[in-house]
Amino acid sequence: MRLLQEKIKNDGQVLSDQILKVDSFLNHQIDPALMLEIGKEFAKRFANEGITKIVTIESSGIAPAVMTGLQLNVPVVFARKRKSLTLTEGLITASVHSFTKQETNEISIAQKFLNAEDKVLIIDDFLANGQAALGLIDIVNQSGAELAGVGIVIEKSFQDGAKMLSDQGIRVESLARVASLANGEVTFKSEKVE
Ligand code: G4P
Ligand code: NA
Ligand code: NA
């Protein structure tokens, strides 16, 4: 997605060979116009899949997920990372290990918001090692719903997540695929001579 690539080039900061900072439009401050275009692009790519629900994870997945839900006219459910005080029963849970943060956390979605009639599109902001996506897929599977695929705003293709999911036969649609962050520069996969 050209608009997104340009935004990453212009406003993203390469913090290291591994980490891209995009807090001016995705992870802290949010660019609503860009999010709307992102929602339209995901909706286009999954238009004929009969999606009934979008599933994401708090907090940074919510903005692109809501815009996608708006375009597909379906509800959006976000997995919670912390236990809610008012929401304690009827939870479907999964554990997610973050290699970046070296910690494992339980994520959950209320059973009543996902069922066997649903066809789910998972949306998230980043795909790195794919552990958050795996946790969400685990929850979708436990609910009995069908998974249509995973939509990612920024895929770091040099990490394992995208290949790991594709190898499992899961459809992954990433709007920007970062091949490398070496030398302080963002190189996209499509630009690379292969
Ligand atoms: P994984 O799920 O793909 O295995 O990712 P990992 O554990 O490495 O990522 C943990 C958190 O860091 C996630 O956000 C993920 O979106 C984010 N992340 C991973 N790589 C990058 C990167 O290069 N840049 C930025 N900006 N974020 C990255 P989170 O902790 O769940 O936070 P949030 O959703 O509340 O923002
Ligand atoms: Na994030
Ligand atoms: Na995220």
mmCIF file of C-alpha atoms and ligand atoms in Angstrom, residues 18-23 27 57-61 81 96-101 124-133 156 159 161 181, ligand 1:
data_model
loop_
_atom_site.group_PDB
_atom_site.id
_atom_site.type_symbol
_atom_site.label_atom_id
_atom_site.label_comp_id
_atom_site.label_asym_id
_atom_site.label_seq_id
_atom_site.Cartn_x
_atom_site.Cartn_y
_atom_site.Cartn_z
ATOM 1 C CA GLN A 18 14.907 -4.737 14.635
ATOM 2 C CA ILE A 19 12.565 -1.953 15.711
ATOM 3 C CA LEU A 20 10.595 0.598 13.712
ATOM 4 C CA LYS A 21 8.955 3.406 15.685
ATOM 5 C CA VAL A 22 5.663 4.651 14.249
ATOM 6 C CA ASP A 23 4.160 6.410 17.237
ATOM 7 C CA ASN A 27 1.134 3.362 18.108
ATOM 8 C CA ILE A 57 -5.747 -7.168 20.397
ATOM 9 C CA GLU A 58 -5.496 -4.035 22.489
ATOM 10 C CA SER A 59 -4.286 -1.416 22.119
ATOM 11 C CA SER A 60 -2.684 -0.632 18.766
ATOM 12 C CA GLY A 61 -4.685 -3.148 16.748
ATOM 13 C CA LYS A 81 -4.365 -8.250 27.968
ATOM 14 C CA VAL A 96 1.165 -15.084 24.294
ATOM 15 C CA HIS A 97 4.915 -15.097 24.668
ATOM 16 C CA SER A 98 6.726 -11.922 23.657
ATOM 17 C CA PHE A 99 10.331 -12.538 22.615
ATOM 18 C CA THR A 100 10.806 -8.762 22.506
ATOM 19 C CA LYS A 101 9.647 -8.255 26.081
ATOM 20 C CA ASP A 124 -3.075 -6.294 14.060
ATOM 21 C CA ASP A 125 -0.669 -3.379 13.768
ATOM 22 C CA PHE A 126 2.630 -5.314 13.658
ATOM 23 C CA LEU A 127 3.670 -8.826 12.742
ATOM 24 C CA ALA A 128 7.066 -9.697 14.181
ATOM 25 C CA ASN A 129 7.434 -13.210 15.558
ATOM 26 C CA GLY A 130 3.732 -13.860 15.214
ATOM 27 C CA GLN A 131 3.081 -14.776 18.824
ATOM 28 C CA ALA A 132 0.175 -12.344 19.273
ATOM 29 C CA ALA A 133 -1.398 -13.634 16.049
ATOM 30 C CA LYS A 156 8.609 -7.187 9.541
ATOM 31 C CA GLN A 159 11.329 -11.946 11.467
ATOM 32 C CA GLY A 161 5.910 -14.530 11.973
ATOM 33 C CA LEU A 181 15.837 -1.916 8.840
HETATM 34 P P1 G4P B 1 4.841 -10.894 17.992
HETATM 35 O O1 G4P B 1 3.480 -10.877 18.591
HETATM 36 O O2 G4P B 1 4.795 -10.726 16.484
HETATM 37 O O3 G4P B 1 5.618 -12.115 18.384
HETATM 38 O O4 G4P B 1 5.574 -9.605 18.469
HETATM 39 P P2 G4P B 1 6.447 -9.190 19.757
HETATM 40 O O5 G4P B 1 6.130 -10.058 20.917
HETATM 41 O O6 G4P B 1 7.828 -9.089 19.261
HETATM 42 O O7 G4P B 1 5.839 -7.739 19.969
HETATM 43 C C1 G4P B 1 5.412 -7.231 21.200
HETATM 44 C C2 G4P B 1 4.841 -5.834 21.022
HETATM 45 O O8 G4P B 1 5.724 -5.027 20.250
HETATM 46 C C3 G4P B 1 3.512 -5.769 20.270
HETATM 47 O O9 G4P B 1 2.824 -4.616 20.703
HETATM 48 C C4 G4P B 1 3.968 -5.551 18.825
HETATM 49 O O10 G4P B 1 2.943 -4.979 18.039
HETATM 50 C C5 G4P B 1 5.097 -4.607 19.036
HETATM 51 N N1 G4P B 1 6.146 -4.578 18.012
HETATM 52 C C6 G4P B 1 6.901 -5.596 17.537
HETATM 53 N N2 G4P B 1 7.830 -5.128 16.682
HETATM 54 C C7 G4P B 1 7.651 -3.780 16.617
HETATM 55 C C8 G4P B 1 8.318 -2.722 15.908
HETATM 56 O O11 G4P B 1 9.274 -2.903 15.149
HETATM 57 N N3 G4P B 1 7.837 -1.473 16.121
HETATM 58 C C9 G4P B 1 6.774 -1.210 16.943
HETATM 59 N N4 G4P B 1 6.385 0.057 17.047
HETATM 60 N N5 G4P B 1 6.151 -2.166 17.636
HETATM 61 C C10 G4P B 1 6.585 -3.440 17.454
HETATM 62 P P3 G4P B 1 2.105 -4.540 22.125
HETATM 63 O O12 G4P B 1 3.079 -4.671 23.240
HETATM 64 O O13 G4P B 1 1.012 -5.546 22.097
HETATM 65 O O14 G4P B 1 1.608 -3.060 22.205
HETATM 66 P P4 G4P B 1 0.351 -2.226 21.739
HETATM 67 O O15 G4P B 1 -0.513 -3.058 20.835
HETATM 68 O O16 G4P B 1 -0.360 -1.828 22.973
HETATM 69 O O17 G4P B 1 0.959 -1.106 20.992
#
